[in-house]
PDB file of C-alpha atoms in Angstrom:
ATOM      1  CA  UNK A   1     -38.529  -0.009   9.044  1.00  0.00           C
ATOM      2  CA  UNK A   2     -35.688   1.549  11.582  1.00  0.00           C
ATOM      3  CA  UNK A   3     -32.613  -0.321  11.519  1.00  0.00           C
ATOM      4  CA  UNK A   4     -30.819  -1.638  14.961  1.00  0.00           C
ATOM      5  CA  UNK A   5     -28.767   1.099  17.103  1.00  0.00           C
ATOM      6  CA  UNK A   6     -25.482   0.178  18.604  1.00  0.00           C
ATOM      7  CA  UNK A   7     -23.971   2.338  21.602  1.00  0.00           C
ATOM      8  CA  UNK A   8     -19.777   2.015  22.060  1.00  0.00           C
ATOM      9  CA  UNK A   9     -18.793   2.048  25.798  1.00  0.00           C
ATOM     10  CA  UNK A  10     -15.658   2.695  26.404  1.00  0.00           C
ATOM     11  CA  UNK A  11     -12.690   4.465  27.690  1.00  0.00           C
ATOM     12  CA  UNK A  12      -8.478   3.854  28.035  1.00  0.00           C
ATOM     13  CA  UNK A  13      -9.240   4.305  31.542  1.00  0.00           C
ATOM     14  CA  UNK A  14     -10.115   1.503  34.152  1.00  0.00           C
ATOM     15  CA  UNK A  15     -12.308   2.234  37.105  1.00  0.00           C
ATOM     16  CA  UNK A  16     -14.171   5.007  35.484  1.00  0.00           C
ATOM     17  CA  UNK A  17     -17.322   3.006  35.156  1.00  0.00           C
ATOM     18  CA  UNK A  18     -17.966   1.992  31.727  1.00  0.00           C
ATOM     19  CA  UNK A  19     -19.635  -1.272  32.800  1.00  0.00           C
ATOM     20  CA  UNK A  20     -21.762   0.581  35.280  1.00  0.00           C
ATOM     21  CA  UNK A  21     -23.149   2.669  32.676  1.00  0.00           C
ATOM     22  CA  UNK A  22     -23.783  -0.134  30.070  1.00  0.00           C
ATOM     23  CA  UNK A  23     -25.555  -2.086  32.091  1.00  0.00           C
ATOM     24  CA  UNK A  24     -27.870   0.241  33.921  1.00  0.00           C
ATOM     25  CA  UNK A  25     -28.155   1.940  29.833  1.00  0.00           C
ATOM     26  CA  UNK A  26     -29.560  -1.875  29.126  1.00  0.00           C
ATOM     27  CA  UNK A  27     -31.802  -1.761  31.688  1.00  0.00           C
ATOM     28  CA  UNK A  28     -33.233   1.414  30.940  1.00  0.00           C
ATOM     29  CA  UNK A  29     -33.806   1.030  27.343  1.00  0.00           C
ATOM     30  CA  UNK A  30     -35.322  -2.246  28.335  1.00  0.00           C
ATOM     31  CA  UNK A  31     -38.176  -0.873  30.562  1.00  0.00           C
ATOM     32  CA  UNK A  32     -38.541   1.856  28.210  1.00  0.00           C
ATOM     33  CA  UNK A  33     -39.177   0.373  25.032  1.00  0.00           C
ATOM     34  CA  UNK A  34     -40.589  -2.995  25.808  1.00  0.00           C
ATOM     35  CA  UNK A  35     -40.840  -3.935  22.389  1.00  0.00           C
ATOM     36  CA  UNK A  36     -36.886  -3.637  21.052  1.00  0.00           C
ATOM     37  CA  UNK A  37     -34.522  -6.282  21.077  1.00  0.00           C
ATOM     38  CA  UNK A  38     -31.745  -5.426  23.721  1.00  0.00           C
ATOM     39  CA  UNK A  39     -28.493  -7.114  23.846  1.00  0.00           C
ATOM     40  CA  UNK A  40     -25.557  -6.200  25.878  1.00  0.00           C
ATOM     41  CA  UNK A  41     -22.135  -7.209  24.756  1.00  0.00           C
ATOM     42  CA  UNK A  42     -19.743  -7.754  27.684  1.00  0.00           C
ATOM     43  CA  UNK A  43     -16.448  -7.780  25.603  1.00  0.00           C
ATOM     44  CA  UNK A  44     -14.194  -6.920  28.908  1.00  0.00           C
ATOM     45  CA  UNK A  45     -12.004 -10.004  30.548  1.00  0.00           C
ATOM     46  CA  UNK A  46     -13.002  -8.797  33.382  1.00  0.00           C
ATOM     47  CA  UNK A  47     -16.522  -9.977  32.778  1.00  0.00           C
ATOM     48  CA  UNK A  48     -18.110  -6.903  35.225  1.00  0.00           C
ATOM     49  CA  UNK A  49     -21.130  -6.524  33.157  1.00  0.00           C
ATOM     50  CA  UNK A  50     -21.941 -10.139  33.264  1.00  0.00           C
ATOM     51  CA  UNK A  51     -21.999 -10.135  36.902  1.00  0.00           C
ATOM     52  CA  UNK A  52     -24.058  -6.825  37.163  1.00  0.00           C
ATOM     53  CA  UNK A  53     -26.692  -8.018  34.742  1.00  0.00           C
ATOM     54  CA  UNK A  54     -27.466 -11.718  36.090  1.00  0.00           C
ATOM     55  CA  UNK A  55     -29.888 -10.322  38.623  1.00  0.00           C
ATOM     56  CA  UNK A  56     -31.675  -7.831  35.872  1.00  0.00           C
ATOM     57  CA  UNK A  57     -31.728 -10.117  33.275  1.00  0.00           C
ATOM     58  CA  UNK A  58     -34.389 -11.890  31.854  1.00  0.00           C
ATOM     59  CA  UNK A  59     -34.154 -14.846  29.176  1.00  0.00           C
ATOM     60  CA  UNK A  60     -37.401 -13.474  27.169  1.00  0.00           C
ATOM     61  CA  UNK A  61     -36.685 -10.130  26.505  1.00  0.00           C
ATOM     62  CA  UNK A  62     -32.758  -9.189  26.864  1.00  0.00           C
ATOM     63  CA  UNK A  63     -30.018 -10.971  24.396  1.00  0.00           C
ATOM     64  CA  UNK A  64     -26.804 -11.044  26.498  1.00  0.00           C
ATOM     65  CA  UNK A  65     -23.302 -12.264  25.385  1.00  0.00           C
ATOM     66  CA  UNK A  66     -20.690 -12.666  27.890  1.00  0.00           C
ATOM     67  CA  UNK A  67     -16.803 -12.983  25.653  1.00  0.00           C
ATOM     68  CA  UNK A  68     -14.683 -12.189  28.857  1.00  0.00           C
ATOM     69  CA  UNK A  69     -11.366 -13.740  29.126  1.00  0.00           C
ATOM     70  CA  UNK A  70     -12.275 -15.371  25.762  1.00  0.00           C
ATOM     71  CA  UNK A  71     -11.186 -11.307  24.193  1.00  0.00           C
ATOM     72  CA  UNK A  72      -8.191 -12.595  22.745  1.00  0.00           C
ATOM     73  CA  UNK A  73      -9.773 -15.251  20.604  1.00  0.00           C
ATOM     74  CA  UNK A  74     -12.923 -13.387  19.501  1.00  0.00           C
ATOM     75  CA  UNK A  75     -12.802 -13.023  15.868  1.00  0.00           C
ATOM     76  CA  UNK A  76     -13.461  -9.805  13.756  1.00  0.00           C
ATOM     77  CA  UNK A  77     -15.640 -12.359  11.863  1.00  0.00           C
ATOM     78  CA  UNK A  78     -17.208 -13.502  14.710  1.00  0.00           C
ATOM     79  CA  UNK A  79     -18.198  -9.702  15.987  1.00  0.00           C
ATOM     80  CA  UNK A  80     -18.996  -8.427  12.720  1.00  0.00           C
ATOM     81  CA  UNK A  81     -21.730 -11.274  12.184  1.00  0.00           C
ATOM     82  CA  UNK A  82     -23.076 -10.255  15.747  1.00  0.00           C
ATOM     83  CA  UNK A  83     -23.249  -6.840  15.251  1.00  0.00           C
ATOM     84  CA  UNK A  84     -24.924  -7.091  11.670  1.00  0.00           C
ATOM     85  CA  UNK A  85     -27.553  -9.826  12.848  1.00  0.00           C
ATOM     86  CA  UNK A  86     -28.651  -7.155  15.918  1.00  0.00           C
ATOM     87  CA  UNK A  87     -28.277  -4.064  13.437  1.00  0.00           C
ATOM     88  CA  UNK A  88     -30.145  -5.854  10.999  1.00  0.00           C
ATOM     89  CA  UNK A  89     -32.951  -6.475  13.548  1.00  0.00           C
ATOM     90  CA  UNK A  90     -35.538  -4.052  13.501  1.00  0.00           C
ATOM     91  CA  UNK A  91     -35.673  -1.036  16.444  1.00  0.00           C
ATOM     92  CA  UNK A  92     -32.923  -3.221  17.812  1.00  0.00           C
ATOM     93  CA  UNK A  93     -30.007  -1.633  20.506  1.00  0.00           C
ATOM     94  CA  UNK A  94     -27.159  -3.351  20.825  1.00  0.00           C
ATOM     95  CA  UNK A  95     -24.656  -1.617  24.024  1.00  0.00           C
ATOM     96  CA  UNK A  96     -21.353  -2.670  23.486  1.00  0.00           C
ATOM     97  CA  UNK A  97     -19.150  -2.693  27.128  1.00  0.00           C
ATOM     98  CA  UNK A  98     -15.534  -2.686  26.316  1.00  0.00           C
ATOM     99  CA  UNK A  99     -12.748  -3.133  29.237  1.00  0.00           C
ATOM    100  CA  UNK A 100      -9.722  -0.765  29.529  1.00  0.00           C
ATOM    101  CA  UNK A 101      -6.982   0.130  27.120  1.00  0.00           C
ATOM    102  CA  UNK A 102      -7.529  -0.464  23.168  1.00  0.00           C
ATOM    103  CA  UNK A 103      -8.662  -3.840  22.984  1.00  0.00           C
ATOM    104  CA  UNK A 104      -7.739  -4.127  19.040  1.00  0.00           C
ATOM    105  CA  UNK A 105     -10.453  -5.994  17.251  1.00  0.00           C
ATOM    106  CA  UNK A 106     -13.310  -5.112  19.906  1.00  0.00           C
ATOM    107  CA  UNK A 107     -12.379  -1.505  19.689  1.00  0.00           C
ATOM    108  CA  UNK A 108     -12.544  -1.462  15.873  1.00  0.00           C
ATOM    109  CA  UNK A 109     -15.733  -3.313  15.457  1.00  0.00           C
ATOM    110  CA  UNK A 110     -17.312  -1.457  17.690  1.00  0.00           C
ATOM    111  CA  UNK A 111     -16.441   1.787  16.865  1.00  0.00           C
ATOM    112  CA  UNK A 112     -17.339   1.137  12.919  1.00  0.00           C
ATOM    113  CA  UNK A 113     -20.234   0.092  14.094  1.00  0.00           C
ATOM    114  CA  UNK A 114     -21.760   2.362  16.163  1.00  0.00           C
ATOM    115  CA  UNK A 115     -24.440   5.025  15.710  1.00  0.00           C
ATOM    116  CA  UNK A 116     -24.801   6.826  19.440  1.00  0.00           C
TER     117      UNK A 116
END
């Protein structure tokens, strides 16, 4: 049994296209390996991956979790039990998409969490 993958997008930077990449990553991994759980986080305010993915997504085989402007309120508890249920999932990838500056608790999470 493989354990679940996470990937960490991010950068201090705006504009450099962190979204971009996570959600065309997604899409990728999802045509490749047809078979693994996918799930996007979309932890920026900004909600960019959200709006990228709606047209790409499809209920049966992508997990997506918009938190947008709700950042400020999203728990450590709350992440961590995300994060370990998709880790925990076999062959899983989970692609975090952070938004710019060090978001605190989003930041941390992710980074501990990460294996790419």
């Amino acid at each position: 049994m493989n354990s679940g993958k996470a990937i960490f997008v991010g950068n201090i930077k705006g504009g450099v296209g962190k979204s971009t990449l996570a959600v065309y990553l997604t899409d990728y991994l999802r045509a490749r390996y047809e078979r693994r759980p996918v799930m996007l986080l979309d932890t920026d305010p900004q909600g960019t991956a959200f709006e990228m993915m709606r047209p790409l997504s499809r209920a049966d085989d992508i997990k997506f979790l918009p938190i947008g402007d709700r950042y400020d309120g999203v728990s450590m508890t709350t992440l961590d039990g995300i994060l370990r249920r998709m880790l925990s999932e076999e062959d899983s990838v989970t692609i975090v998409d952070t938004g710019a500056g060090k978001l605190g608790n989003v930041w941390q999470m992710a980074m501990l969490c990460s294996t790419v």
